[in-house]
PDB file of C-alpha atoms in Angstrom:
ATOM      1  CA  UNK C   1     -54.303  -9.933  82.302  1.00  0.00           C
ATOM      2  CA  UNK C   2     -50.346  -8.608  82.863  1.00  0.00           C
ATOM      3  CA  UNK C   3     -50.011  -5.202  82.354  1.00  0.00           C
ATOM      4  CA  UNK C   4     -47.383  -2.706  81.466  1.00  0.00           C
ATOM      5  CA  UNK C   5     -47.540  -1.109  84.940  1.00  0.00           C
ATOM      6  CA  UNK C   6     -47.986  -4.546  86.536  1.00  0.00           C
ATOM      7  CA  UNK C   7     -44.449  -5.435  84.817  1.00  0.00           C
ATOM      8  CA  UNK C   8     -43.245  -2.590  85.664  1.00  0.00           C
ATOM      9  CA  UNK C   9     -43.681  -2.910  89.515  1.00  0.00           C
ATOM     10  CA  UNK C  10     -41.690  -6.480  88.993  1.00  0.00           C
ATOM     11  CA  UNK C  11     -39.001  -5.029  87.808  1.00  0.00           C
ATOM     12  CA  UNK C  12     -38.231  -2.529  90.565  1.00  0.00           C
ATOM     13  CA  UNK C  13     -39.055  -5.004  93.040  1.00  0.00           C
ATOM     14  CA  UNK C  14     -36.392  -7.273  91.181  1.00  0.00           C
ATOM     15  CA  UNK C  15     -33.985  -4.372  91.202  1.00  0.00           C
ATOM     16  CA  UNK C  16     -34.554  -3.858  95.077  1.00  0.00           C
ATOM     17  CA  UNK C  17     -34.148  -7.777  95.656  1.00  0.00           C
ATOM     18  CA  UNK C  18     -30.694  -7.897  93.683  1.00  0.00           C
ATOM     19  CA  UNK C  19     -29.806  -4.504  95.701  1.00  0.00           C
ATOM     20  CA  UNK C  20     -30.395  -6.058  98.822  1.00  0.00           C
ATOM     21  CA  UNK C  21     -28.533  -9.095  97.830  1.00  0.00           C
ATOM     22  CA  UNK C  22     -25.500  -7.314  97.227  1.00  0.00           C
ATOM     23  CA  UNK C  23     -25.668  -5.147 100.196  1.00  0.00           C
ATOM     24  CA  UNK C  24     -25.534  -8.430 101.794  1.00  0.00           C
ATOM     25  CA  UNK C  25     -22.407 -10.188  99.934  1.00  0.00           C
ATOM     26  CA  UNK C  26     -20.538  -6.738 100.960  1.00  0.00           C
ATOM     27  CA  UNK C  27     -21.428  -7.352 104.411  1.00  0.00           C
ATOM     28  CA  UNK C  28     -20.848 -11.059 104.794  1.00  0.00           C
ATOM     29  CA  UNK C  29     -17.144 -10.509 102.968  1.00  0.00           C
ATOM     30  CA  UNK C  30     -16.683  -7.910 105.876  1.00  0.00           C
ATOM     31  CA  UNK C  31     -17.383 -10.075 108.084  1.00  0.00           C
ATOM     32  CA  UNK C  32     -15.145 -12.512 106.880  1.00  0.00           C
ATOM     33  CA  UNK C  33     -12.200  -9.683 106.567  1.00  0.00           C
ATOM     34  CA  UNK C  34     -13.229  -9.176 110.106  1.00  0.00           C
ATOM     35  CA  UNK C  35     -12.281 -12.653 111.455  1.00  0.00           C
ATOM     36  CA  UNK C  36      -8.411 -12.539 110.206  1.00  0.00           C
ATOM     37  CA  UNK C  37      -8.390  -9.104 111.636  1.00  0.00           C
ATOM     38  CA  UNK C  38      -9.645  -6.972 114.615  1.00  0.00           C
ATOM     39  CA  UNK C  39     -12.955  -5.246 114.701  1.00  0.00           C
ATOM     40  CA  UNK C  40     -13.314  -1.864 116.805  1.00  0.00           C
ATOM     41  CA  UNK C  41     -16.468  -0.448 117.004  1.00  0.00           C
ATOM     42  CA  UNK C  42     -17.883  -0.221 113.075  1.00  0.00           C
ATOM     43  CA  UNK C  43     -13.881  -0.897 112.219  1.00  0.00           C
ATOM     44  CA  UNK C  44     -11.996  -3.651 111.058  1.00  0.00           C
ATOM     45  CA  UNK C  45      -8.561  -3.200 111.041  1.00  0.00           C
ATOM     46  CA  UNK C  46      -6.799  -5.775 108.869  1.00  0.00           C
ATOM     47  CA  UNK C  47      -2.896  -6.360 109.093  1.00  0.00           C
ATOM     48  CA  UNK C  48      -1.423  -6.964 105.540  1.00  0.00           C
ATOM     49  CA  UNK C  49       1.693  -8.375 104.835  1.00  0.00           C
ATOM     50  CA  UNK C  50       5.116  -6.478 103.963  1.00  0.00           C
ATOM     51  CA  UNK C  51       6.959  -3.110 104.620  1.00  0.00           C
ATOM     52  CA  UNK C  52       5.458  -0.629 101.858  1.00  0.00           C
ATOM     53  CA  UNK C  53       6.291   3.354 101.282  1.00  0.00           C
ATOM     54  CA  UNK C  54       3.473   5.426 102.620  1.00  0.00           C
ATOM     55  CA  UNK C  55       2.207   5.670  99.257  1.00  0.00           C
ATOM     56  CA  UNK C  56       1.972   1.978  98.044  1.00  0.00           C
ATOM     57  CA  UNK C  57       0.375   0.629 101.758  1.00  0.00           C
ATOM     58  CA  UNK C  58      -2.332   3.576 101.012  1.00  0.00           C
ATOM     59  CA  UNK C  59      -2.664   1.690  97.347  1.00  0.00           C
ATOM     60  CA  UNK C  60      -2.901  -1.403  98.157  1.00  0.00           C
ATOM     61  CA  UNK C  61      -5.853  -1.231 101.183  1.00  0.00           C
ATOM     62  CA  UNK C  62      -7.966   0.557  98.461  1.00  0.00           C
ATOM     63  CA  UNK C  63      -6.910  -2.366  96.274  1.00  0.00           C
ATOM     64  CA  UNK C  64      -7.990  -4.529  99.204  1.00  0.00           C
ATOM     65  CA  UNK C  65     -11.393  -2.370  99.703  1.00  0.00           C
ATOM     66  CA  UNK C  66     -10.190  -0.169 102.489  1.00  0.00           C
ATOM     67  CA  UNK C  67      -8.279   2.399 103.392  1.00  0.00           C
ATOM     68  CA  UNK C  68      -5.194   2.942 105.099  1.00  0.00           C
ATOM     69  CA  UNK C  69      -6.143   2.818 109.313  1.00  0.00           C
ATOM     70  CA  UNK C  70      -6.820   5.707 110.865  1.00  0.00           C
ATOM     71  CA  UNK C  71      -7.581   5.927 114.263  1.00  0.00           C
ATOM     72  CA  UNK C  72     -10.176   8.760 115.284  1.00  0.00           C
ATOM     73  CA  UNK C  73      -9.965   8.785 119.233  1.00  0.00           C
ATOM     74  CA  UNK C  74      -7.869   7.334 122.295  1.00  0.00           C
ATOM     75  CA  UNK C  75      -9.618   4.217 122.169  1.00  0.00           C
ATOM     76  CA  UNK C  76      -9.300   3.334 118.753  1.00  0.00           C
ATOM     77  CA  UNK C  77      -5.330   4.811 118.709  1.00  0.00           C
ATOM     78  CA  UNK C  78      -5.281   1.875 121.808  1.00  0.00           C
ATOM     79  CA  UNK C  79      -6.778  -0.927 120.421  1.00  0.00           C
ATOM     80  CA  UNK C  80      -4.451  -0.129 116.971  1.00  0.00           C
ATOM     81  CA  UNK C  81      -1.292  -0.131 118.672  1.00  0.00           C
ATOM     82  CA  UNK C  82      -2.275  -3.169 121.081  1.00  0.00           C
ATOM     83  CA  UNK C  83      -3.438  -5.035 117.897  1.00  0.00           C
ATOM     84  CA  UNK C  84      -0.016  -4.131 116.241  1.00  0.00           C
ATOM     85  CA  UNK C  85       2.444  -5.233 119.077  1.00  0.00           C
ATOM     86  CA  UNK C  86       0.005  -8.896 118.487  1.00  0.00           C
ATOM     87  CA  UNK C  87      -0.222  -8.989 115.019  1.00  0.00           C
ATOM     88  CA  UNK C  88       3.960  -7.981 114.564  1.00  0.00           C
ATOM     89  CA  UNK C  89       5.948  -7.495 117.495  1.00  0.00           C
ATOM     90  CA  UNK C  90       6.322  -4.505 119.932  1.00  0.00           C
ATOM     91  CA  UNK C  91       8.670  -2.571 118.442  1.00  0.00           C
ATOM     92  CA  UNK C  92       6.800  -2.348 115.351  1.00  0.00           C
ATOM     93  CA  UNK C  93       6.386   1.194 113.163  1.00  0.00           C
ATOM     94  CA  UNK C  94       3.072   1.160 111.164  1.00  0.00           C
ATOM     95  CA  UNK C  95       1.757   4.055 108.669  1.00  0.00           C
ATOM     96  CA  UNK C  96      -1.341   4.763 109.458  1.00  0.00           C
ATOM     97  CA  UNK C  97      -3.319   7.186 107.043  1.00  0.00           C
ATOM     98  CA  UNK C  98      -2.633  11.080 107.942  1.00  0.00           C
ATOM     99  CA  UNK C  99      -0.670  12.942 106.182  1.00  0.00           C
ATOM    100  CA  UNK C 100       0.299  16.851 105.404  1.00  0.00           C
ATOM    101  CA  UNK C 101       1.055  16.388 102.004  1.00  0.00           C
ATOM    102  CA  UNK C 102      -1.349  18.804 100.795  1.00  0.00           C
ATOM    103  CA  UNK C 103      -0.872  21.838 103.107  1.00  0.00           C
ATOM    104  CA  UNK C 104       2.203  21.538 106.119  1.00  0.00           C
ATOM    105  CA  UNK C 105       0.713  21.374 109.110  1.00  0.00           C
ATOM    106  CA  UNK C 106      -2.900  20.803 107.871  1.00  0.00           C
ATOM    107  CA  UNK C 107      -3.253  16.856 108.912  1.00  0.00           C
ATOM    108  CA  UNK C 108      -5.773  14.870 107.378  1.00  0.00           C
ATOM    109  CA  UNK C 109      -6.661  11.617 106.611  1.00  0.00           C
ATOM    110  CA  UNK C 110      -6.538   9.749 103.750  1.00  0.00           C
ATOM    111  CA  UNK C 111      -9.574  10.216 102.530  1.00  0.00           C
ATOM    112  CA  UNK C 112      -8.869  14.551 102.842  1.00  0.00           C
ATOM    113  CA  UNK C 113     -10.734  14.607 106.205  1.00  0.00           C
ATOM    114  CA  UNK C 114      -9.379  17.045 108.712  1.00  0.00           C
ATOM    115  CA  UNK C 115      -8.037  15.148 111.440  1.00  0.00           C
ATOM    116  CA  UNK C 116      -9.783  15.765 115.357  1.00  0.00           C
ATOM    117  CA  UNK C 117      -7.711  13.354 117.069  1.00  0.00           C
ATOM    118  CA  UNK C 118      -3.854  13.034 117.208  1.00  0.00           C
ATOM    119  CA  UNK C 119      -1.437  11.297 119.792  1.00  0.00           C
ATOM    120  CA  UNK C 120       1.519  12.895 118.809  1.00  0.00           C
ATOM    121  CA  UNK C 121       4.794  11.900 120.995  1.00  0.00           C
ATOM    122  CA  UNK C 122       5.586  14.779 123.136  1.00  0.00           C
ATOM    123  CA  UNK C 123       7.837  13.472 125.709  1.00  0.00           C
ATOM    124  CA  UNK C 124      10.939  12.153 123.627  1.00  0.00           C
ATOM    125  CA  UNK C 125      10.599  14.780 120.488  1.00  0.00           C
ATOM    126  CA  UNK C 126       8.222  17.040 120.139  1.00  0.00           C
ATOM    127  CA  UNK C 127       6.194  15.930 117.226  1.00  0.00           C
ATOM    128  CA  UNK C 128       5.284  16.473 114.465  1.00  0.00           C
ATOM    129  CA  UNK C 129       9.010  17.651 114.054  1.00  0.00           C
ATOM    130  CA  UNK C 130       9.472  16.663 110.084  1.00  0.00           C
ATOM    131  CA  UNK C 131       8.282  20.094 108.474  1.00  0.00           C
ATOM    132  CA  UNK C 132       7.906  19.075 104.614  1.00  0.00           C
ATOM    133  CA  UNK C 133      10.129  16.063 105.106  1.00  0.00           C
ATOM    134  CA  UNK C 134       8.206  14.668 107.300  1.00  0.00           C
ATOM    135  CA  UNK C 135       4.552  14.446 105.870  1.00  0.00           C
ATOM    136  CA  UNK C 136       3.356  11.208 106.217  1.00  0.00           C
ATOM    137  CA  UNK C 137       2.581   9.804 110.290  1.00  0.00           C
ATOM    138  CA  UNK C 138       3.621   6.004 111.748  1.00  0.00           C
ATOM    139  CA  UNK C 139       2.041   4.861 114.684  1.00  0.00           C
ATOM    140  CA  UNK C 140       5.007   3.716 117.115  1.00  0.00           C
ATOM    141  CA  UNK C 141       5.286   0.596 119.392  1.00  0.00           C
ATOM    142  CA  UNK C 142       8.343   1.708 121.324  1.00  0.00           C
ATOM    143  CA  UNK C 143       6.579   4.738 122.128  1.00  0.00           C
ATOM    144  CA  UNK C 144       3.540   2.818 123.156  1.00  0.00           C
ATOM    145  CA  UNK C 145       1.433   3.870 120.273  1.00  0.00           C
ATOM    146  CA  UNK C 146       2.438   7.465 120.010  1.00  0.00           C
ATOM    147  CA  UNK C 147       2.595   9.430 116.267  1.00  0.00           C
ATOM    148  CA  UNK C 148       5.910  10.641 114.761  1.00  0.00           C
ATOM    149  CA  UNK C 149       5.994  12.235 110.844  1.00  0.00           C
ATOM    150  CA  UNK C 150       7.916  10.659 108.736  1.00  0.00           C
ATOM    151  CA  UNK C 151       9.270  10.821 105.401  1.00  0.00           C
ATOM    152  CA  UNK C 152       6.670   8.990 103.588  1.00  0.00           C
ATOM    153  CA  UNK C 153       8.940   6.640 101.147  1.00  0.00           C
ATOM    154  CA  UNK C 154      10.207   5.232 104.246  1.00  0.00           C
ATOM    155  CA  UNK C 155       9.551   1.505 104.189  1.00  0.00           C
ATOM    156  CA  UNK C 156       7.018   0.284 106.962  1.00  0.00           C
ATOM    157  CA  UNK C 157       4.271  -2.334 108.110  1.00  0.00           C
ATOM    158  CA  UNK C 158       1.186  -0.992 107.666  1.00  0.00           C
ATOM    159  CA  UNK C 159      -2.799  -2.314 108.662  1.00  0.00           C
ATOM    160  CA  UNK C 160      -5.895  -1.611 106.204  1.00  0.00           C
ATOM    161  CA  UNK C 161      -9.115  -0.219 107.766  1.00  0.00           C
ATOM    162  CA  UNK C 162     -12.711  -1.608 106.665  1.00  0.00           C
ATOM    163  CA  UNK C 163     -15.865  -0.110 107.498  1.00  0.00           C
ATOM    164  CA  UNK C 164     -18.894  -2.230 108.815  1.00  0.00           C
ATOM    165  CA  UNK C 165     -21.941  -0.650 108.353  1.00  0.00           C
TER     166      UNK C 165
END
């Protein structure tokens, strides 16, 4: 004899299935994100197509699923800019997602983390050098991957980040 409890137990263990089914869907389409781009470490960094403002790249890599890159430490900043001089050419300019929008001088990323790592270009200008012109940060090729703030409705290339869990 079925009873209430015994249908009961089916149904969560249906809801579990169909949860683990989608957590897998999300990570095979990662995966597959991951083979047109470049994974690093529990990254994939994805280049997308056309110059955008600051503003519209950020848009359109959480239209995508992502987020606008943003690398967290020396390695990651590296395999970014390397990535970048593949991907587009080596005098390439690419947002990448920190910004001081919110408070000047207060860098964070897009998703309003505070920002422990920056490689801001010291040797030809002191960066950041914008003060509240300059909010938004590009990741530079002919400075070998340093950061320089920028006005952020300049028009640049720009790479989407994608977790993997």
């Amino acid at each position: 004899m079925v009873t209430a409890s015994m249908i009961e137990d089916i149904k969560k263990q249906i809801a579990h299935i169909l949860e683990e089914v989608n957590l897998l869907k999300e990570n095979q389409a990662l995966q597959t994100v991951c083979l047109r781009g470049m994974k690093v470490y529990r990254k994939c960094f994805l280049p997308m197509s056309g110059e955008k403002t600051f503003h519209e790249a950020a848009d359109d890599c959480i239209l995508h699923g992502g987020t606008l890159s943003s690398p967290k430490n020396h390695d990651e900043n590296v395999a970014l800019y390397d990535y970048a001089r593949k991907a587009i050419g080596h005098d390439h300019d690419i947002w990448i997602g920190v910004t001081d929008m919110v408070v000047e001088g207060d860098w964070v990323d897009v998703t309003g983390k505070n920002v422990n790592y920056t490689n801001w270009e010291t040797v030809i200008t002191q960066q950041p050098d914008g003060g509240t012109k300059g909010n938004c940060v590009a990741l530079t090729g002919l400075s070998n991957g340093k950061w320089f703030d920028e006005s952020c409705g300049l028009q640049k290339n720009y790479f989407c980040q994608f977790n993997i869990p």
